Tab-separated table of C-alpha atoms and ligand atoms in Angstrom:
chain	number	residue	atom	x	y	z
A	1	UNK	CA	-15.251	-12.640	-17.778
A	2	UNK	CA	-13.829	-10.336	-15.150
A	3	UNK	CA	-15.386	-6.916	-14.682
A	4	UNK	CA	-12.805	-4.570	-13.120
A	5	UNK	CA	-13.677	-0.740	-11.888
A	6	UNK	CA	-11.620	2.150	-10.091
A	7	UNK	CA	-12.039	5.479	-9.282
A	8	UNK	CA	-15.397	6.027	-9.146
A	9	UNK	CA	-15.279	7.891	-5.616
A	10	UNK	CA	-14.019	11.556	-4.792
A	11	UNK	CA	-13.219	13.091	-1.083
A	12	UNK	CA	-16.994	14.181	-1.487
A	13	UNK	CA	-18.367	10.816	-1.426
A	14	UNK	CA	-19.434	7.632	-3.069
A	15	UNK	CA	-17.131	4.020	-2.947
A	16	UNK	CA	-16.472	1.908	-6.035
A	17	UNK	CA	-17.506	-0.991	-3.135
A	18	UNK	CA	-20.512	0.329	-3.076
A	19	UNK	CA	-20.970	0.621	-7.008
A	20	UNK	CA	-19.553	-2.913	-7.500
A	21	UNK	CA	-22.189	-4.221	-4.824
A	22	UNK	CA	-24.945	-2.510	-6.439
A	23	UNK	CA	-24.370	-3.788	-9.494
A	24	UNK	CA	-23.999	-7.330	-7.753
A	25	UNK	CA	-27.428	-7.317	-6.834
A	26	UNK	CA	-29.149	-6.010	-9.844
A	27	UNK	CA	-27.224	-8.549	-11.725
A	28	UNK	CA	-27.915	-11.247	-8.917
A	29	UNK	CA	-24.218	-12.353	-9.414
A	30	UNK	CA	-23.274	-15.439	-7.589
A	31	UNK	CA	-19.298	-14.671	-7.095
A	32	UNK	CA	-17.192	-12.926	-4.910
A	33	UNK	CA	-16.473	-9.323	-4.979
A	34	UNK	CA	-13.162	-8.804	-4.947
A	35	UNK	CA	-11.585	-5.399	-3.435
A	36	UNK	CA	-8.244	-4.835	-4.697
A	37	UNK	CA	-5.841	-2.656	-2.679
A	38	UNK	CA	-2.677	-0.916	-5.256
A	39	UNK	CA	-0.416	1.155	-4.388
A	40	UNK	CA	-0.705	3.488	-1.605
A	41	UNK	CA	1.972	5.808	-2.595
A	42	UNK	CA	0.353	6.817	-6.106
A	43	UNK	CA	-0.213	10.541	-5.256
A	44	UNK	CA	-3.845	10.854	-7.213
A	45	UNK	CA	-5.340	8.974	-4.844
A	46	UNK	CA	-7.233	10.679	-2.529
A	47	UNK	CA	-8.180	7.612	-0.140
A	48	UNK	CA	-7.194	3.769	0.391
A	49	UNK	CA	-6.513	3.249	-3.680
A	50	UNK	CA	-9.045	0.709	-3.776
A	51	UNK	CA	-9.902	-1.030	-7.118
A	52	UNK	CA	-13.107	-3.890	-7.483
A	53	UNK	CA	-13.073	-6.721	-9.395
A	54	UNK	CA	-16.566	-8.795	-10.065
A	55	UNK	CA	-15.943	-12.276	-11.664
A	56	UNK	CA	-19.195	-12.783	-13.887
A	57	UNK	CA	-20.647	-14.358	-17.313
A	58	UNK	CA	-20.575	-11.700	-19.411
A	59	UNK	CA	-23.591	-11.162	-22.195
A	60	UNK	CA	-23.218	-7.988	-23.526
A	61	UNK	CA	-26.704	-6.262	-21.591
A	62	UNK	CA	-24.406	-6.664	-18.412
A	63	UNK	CA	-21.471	-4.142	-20.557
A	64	UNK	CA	-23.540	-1.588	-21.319
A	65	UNK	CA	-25.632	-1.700	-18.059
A	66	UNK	CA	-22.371	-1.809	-16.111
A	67	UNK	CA	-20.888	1.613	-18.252
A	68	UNK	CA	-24.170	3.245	-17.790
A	69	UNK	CA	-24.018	2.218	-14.029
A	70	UNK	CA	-20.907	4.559	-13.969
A	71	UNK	CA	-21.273	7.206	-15.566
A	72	UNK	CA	-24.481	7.671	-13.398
A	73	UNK	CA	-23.023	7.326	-10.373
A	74	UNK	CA	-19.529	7.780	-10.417
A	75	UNK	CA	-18.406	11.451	-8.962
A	76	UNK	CA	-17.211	12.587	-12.855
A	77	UNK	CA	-17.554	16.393	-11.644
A	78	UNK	CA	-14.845	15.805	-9.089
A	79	UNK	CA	-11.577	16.341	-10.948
A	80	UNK	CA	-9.431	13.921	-9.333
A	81	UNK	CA	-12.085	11.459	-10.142
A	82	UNK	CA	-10.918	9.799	-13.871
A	83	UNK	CA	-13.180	6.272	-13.686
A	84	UNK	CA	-12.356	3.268	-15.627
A	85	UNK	CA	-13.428	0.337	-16.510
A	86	UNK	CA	-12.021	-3.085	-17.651
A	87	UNK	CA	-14.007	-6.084	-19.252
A	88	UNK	CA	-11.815	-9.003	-19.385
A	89	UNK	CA	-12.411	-12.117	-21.468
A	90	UNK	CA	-11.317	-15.557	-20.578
A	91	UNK	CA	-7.627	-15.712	-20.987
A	92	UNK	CA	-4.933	-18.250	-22.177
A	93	UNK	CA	-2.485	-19.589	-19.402
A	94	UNK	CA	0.269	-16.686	-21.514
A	95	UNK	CA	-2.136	-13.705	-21.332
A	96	UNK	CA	-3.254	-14.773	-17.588
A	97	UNK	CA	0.666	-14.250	-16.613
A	98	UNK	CA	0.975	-11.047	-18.784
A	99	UNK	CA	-1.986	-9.748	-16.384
A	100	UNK	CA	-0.827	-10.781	-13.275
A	101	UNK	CA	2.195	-9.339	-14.110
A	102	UNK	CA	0.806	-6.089	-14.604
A	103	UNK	CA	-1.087	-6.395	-11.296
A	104	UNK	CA	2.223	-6.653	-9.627
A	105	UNK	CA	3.229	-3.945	-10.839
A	106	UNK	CA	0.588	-1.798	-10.478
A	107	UNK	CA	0.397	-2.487	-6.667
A	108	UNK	CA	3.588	-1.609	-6.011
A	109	UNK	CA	4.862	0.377	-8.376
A	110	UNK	CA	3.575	4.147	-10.760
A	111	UNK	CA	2.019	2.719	-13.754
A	112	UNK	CA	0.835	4.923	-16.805
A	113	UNK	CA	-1.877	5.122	-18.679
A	114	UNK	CA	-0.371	4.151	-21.795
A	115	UNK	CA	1.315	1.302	-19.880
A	116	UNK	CA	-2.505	0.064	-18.723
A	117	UNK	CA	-3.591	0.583	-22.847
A	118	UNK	CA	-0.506	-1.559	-24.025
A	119	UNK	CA	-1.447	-4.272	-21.557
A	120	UNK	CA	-5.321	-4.704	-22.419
A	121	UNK	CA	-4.601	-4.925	-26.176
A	122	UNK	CA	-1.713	-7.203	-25.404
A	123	UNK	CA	-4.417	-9.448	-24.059
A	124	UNK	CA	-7.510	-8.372	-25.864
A	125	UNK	CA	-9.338	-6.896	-22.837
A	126	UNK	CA	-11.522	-3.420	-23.206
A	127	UNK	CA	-10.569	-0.730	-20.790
A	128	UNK	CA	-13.385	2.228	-20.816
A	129	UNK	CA	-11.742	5.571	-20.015
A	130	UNK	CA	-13.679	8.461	-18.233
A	131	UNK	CA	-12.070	12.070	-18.726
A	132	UNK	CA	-8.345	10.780	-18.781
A	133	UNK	CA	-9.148	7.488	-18.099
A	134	UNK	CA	-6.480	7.194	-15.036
A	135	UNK	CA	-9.111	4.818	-13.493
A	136	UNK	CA	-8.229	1.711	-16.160
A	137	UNK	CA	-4.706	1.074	-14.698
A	138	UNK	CA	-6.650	-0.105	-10.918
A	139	UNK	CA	-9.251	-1.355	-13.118
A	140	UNK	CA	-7.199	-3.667	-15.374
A	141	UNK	CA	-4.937	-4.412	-12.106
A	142	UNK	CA	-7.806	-5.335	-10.257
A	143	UNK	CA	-8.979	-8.036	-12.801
A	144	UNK	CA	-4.904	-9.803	-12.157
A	145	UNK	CA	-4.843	-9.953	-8.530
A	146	UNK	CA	-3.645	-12.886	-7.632
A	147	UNK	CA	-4.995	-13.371	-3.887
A	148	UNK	CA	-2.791	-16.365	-3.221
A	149	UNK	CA	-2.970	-14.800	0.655
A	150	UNK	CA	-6.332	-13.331	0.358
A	151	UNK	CA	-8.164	-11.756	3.539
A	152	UNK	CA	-12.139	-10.488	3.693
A	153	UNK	CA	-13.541	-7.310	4.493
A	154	UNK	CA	-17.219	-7.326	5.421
A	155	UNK	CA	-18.661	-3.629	4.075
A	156	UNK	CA	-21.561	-2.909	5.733
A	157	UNK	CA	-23.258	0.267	3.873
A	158	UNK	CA	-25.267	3.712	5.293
A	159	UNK	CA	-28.587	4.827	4.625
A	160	UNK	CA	-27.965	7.324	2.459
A	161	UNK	CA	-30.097	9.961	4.491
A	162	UNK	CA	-26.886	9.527	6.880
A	163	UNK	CA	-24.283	10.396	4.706
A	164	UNK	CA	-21.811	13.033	5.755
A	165	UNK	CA	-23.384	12.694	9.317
A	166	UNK	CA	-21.313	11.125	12.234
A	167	UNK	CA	-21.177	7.218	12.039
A	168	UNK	CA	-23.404	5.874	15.018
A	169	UNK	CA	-21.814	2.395	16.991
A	170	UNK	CA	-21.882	0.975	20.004
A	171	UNK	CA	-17.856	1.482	20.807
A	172	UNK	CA	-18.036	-1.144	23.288
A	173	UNK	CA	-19.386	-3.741	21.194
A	174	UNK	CA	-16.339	-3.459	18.834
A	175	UNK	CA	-13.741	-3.829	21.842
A	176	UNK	CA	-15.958	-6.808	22.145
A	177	UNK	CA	-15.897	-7.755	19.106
A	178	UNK	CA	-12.157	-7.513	18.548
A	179	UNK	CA	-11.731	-9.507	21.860
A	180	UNK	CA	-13.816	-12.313	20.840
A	181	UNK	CA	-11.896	-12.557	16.841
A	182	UNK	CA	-8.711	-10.903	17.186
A	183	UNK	CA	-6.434	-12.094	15.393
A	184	UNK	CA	-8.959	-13.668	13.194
A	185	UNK	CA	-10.112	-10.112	12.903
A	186	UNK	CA	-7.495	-7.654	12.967
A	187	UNK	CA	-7.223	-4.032	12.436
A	188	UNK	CA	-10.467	-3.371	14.697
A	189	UNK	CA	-8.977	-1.310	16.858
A	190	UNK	CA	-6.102	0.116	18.384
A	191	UNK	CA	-5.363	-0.940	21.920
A	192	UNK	CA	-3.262	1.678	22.781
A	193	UNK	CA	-4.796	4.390	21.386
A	194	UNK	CA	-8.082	3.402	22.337
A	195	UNK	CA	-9.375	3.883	18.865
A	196	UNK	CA	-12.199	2.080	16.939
A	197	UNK	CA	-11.138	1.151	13.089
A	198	UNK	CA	-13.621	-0.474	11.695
A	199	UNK	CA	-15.734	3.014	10.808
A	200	UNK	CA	-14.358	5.361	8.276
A	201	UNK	CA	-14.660	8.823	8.558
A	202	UNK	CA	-15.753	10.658	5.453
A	203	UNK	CA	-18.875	11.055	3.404
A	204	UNK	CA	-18.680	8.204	1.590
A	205	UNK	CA	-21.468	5.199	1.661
A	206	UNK	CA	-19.361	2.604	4.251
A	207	UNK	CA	-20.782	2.391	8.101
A	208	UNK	CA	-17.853	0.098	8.915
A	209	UNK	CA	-15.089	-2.325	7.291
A	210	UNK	CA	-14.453	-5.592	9.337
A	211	UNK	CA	-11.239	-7.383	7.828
A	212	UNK	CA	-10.708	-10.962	8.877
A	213	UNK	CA	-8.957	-14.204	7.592
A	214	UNK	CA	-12.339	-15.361	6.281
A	215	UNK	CA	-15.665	-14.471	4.810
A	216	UNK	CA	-17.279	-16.632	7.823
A	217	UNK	CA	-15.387	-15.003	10.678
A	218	UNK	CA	-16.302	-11.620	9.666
A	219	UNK	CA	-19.657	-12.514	8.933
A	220	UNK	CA	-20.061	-13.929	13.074
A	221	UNK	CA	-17.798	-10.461	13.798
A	222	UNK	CA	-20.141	-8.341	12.232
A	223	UNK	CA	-23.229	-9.859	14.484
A	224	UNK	CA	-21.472	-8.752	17.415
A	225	UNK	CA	-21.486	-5.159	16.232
A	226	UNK	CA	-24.374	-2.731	17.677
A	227	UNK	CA	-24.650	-0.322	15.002
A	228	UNK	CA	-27.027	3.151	16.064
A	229	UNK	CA	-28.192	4.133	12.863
A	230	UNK	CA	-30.104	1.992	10.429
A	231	UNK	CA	-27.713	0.123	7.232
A	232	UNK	CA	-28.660	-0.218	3.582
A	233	UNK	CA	-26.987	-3.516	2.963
A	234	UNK	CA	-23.771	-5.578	4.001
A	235	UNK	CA	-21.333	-7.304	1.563
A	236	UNK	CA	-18.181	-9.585	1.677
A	237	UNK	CA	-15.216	-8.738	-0.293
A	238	UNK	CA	-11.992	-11.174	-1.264
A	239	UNK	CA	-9.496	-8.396	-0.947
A	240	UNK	CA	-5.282	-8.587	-1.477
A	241	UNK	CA	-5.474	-6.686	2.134
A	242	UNK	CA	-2.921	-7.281	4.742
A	243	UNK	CA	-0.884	-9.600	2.358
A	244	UNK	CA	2.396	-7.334	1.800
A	245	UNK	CA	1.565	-7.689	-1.807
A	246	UNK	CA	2.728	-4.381	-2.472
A	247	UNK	CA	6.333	-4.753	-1.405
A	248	UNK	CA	9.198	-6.207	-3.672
A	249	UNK	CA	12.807	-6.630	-2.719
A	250	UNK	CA	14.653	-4.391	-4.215
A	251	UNK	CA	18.100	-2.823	-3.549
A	252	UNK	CA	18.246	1.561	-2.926
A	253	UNK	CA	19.899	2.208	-6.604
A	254	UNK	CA	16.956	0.709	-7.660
A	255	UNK	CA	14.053	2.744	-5.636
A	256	UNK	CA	11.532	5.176	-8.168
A	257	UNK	CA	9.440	7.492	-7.171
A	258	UNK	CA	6.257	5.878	-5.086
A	259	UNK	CA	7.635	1.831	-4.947
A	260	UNK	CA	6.900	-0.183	-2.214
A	261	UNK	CA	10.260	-2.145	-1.263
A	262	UNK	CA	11.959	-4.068	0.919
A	263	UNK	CA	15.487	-3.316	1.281
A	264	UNK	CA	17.895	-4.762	3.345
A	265	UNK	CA	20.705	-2.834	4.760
A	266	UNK	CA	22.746	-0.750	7.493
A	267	UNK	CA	21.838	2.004	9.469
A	268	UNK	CA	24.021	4.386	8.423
A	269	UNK	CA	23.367	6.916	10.157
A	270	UNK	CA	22.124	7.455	13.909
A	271	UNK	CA	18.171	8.464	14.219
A	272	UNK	CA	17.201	12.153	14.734
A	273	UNK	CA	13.910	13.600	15.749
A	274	UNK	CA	12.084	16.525	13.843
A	275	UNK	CA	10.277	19.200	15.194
A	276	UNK	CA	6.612	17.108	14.886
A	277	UNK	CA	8.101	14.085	16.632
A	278	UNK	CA	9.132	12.574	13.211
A	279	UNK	CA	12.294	10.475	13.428
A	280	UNK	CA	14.617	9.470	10.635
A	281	UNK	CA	17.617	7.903	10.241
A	282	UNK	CA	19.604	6.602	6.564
A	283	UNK	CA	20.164	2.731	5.165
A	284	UNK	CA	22.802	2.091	3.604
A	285	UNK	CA	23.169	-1.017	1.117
A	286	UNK	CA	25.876	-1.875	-1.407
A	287	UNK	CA	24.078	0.085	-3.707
A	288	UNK	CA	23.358	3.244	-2.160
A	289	UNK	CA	21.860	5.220	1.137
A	290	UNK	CA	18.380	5.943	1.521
A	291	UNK	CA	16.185	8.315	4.275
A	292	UNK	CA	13.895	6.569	6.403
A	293	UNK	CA	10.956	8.017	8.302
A	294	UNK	CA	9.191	6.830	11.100
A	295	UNK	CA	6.376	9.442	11.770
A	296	UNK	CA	4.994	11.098	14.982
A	297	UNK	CA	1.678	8.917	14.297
A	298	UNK	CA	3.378	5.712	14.457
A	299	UNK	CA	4.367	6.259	17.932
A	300	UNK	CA	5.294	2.868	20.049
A	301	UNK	CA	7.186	2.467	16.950
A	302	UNK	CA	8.761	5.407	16.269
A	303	UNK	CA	10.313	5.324	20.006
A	304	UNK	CA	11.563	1.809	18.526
A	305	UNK	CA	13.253	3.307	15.511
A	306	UNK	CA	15.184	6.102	18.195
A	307	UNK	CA	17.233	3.119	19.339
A	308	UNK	CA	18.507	2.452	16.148
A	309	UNK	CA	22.274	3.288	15.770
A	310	UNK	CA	24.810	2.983	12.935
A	311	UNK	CA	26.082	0.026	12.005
A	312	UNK	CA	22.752	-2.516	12.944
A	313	UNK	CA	21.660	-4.659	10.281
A	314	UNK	CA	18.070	-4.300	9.567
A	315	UNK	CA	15.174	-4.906	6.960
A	316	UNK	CA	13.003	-2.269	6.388
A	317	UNK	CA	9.495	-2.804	4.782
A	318	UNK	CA	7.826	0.354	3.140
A	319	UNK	CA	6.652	2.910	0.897
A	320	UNK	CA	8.309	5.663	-0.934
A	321	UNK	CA	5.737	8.971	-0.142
A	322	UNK	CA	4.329	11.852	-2.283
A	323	UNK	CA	6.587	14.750	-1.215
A	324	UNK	CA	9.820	13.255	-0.981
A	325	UNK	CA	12.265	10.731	-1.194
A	326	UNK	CA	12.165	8.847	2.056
A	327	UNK	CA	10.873	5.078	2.735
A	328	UNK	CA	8.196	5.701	5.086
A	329	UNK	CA	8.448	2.792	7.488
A	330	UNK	CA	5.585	0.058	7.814
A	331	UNK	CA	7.513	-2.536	9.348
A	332	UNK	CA	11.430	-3.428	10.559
A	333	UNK	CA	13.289	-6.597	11.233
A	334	UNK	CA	16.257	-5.808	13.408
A	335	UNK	CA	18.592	-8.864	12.567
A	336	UNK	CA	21.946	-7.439	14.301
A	337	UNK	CA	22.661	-4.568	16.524
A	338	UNK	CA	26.229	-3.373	16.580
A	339	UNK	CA	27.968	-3.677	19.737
A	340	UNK	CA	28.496	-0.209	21.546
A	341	UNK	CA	32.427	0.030	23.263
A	342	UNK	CA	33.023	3.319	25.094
A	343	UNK	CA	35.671	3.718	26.990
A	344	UNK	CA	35.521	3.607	31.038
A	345	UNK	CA	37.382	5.506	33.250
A	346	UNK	CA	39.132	3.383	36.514
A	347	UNK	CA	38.544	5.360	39.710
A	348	UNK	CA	41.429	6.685	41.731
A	349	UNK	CA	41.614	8.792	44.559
A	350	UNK	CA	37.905	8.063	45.685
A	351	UNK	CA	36.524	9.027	41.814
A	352	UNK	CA	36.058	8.903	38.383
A	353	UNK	CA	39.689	9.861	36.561
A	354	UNK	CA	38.934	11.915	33.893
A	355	UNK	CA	39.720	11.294	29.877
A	356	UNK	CA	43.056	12.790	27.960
A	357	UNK	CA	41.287	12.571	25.004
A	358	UNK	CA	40.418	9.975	22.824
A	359	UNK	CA	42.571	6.357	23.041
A	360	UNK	CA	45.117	8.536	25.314
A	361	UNK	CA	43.498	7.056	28.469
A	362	UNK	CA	43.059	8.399	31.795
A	363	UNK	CA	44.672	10.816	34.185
A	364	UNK	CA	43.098	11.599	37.892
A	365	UNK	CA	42.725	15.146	39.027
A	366	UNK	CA	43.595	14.705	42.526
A	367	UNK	CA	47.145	12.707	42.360
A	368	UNK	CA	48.059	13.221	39.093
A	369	UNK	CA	48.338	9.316	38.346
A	370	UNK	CA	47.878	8.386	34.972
A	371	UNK	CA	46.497	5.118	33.115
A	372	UNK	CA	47.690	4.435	29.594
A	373	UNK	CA	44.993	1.698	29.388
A	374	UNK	CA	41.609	1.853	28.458
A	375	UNK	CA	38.633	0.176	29.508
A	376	UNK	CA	35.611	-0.650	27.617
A	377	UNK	CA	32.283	-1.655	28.621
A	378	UNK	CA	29.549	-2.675	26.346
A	379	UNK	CA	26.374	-0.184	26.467
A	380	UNK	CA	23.278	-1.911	26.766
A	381	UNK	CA	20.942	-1.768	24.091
A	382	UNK	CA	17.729	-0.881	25.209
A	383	UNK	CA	15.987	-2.650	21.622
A	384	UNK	CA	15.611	-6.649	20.853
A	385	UNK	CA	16.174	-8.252	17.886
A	386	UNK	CA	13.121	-9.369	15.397
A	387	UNK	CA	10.397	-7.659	14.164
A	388	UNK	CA	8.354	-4.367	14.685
A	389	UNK	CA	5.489	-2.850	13.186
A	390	UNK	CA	3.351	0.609	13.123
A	391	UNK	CA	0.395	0.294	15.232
A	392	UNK	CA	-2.806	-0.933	13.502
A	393	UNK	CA	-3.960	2.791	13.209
A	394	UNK	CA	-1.426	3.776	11.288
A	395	UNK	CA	-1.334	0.238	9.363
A	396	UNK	CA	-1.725	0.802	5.333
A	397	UNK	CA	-4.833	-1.905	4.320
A	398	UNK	CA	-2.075	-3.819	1.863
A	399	UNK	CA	0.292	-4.105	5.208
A	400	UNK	CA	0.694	-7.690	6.181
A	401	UNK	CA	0.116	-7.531	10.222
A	402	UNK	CA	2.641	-9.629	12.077
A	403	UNK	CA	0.180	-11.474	13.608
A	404	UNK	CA	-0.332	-12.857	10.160
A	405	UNK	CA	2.901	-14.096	9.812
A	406	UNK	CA	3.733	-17.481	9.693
A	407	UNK	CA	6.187	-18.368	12.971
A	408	UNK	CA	7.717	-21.165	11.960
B	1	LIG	ZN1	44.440	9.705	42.290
């Protein structure tokens, strides 16, 4: 039996982590949590879209233990907070795939309600609804994830007497830290920026999140962190995190509302940069033209994106956002730049000759003497082929870091 749960939390406080390793302990269950990233895009969401998933043997004391458990604790006054839960039997090798299926979609794609309903009767799991029940779509989702590129996330929790204050750490000890693991641990912090990651910021239960490749390595991470304040409890997590599960190829006639896609394409159009420091610039496949946004917070890689000019072959990785129709950029592979020709003008008379227009070649001020033919000289492209990524403070959790990549 799998156990799923989302949306327990508001922006006032509480973590379905936490929940889910509450209920670990009372239970004593042996497994895995497993902390299930979907789709960052979904616009109800108020922070990471984080779903849990508790692999158990279900007696029936654990349901109603688990649904009391909730609707104690779960933030129901909030009203962006709809909890759900999803009890899911054993499945057949048919029903398994109908699941995982729906997990797919549900992590990178907007899933309904009735869509989430369909799928648990289709497979004879019980999905528990709070107020309108948006919480069973993570919650089902959360009980198909397939992990097949699974990271871990050590949560350690806050007394709760410190909730809502300002998290207490030893900032050197993470720089450490990420020295020591990185890229074993990634995501700690960002080098340029000189940021910590690890700690959240809002009122919610978490002290600090330390992702790594495995539960071990953040385990030893985790004993090189000086903490200030006093913590309730730590617990592991098998997470989809930092897998690129939520992108799927797709071509731009295809793209709805909130998918996460891959597309590749030409730039169609040469960059421009927004008041803000935003820059965007169009794709174009054989399907269609879509905006793409690189945003003032990305920074080392927006001033990559400002090099881009029509005509370069690229694949974009990213998500489309809440208030409009552009592909926010996560990640780019440039795999051909388009060579630049402008014309040159030959000196005469001690200087530059001067244009007659376009393709009419040159004529020089001084003398008079004209050249019919024109030169060209390549510009330099100040921008390398391969791969670029936002920096990891503006990373989305399901983003696969390149440093994860396989360079084969
Ligand atoms: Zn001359």
């Amino acid at each position: 039996m799998i156990i799923g749960i989302d949306d327990t939390d508001s922006p006032n406080g509480m973590c379905t982590t936490y929940l889910a390793a509450k209920l670990k302990k009372k239970f004593k269950i042996k497994s895995t949590l497993r902390l299930i990233r979907l789709n960052p895009n979904i616009p109800y969401k108020t922070r990471g879209n984080g779903a849990v998933a508790i692999v158990t043997d279900f007696n029936h004391k654990i349901r109603k233990e688990v649904i009391d458990y909730i609707t104690t604790y779960s933030h129901l006054s909030h009203k962006k907070t709809n909890p759900g839960i999803a009890f899911v039997p054993k499945l057949s090798r048919k029903k398994q795939i109908i699941l995982e299926k729906f997990y797919r979609k549900v992590v990178s794609e907007h899933v309904s309600i009735i869509e989430a309903e369909d799928t648990a009767v289709e497979i004879g799991a019980e999905v528990i609804k709070f107020k309108n029940g948006r919480g069973i779509i993570g919650a089902l989702a959360a009980c198909g994830a397939v992990l097949d590129d699974k990271t871990f996330e050590l949560i350690a929790y806050r007394e709760k007497r410190n909730y809502g204050q300002e998290r207490k750490i030893n900032f050197q000890s993470v720089f450490s830290m990420n020295e020591k693991f990185y890229p074993k641990c990634f995501d700690s912090v960002d080098i340029v920026s000189n940021q910590i990651l690890i700690t959240p910021h809002g009122p919610d239960p978490i002290f600090c999140g330390i992702r790594g490749k495995s539960s071990m390595v953040v385990k030893k991470a985790w004993n090189d962190i000086i903490p200030l304040e006093k913590i309730e409890f730590i617990q592991v997590f098998e997470t989809n995190q930092a897998s690129d599960d939520h992108l799927k190829w797709k071509k731009i006639r295809e793209i709805k509302p909130f998918d996460c896609v891959k597309i590749s394409g030409k730039v169609s159009s040469n960059p421009k940069t927004i008041q803000g420091g935003h820059v965007f610039f169009k794709l174009m496949d054989e399907t269609g033209e879509i905006d793409c946004g690189a945003y003032r917070q990305t920074g080392e890689f927006r001033d990559v994106m400002k090099q881009l000019c029509t005509g370069d072959e690229i694949i974009v990785y990213g998500g489309i956002g809440r208030h409009s129709n552009t592909l926010n950029l996560e990640k780019i592979c440039i795999e051909k730049l388009k060579s630049i020709l402008l014309d040159t003008p030959p000196l005469c008379c001690g200087r530059k000759m001067t244009s007659s227009g376009k393709n009419k070649g040159f004529k020089c001020r001084k003398c008079n003497n004209k050249i019919r033919k024109v030169m060209k000289t390549k510009v330099f492209r100040d921008i390398e082929l391969g791969w670029f990524e936002v920096p990891p403070r503006a990373r989305r959790h399901l983003s696969k870091p390149l440093v994860r990549f396989n360079r084969k």
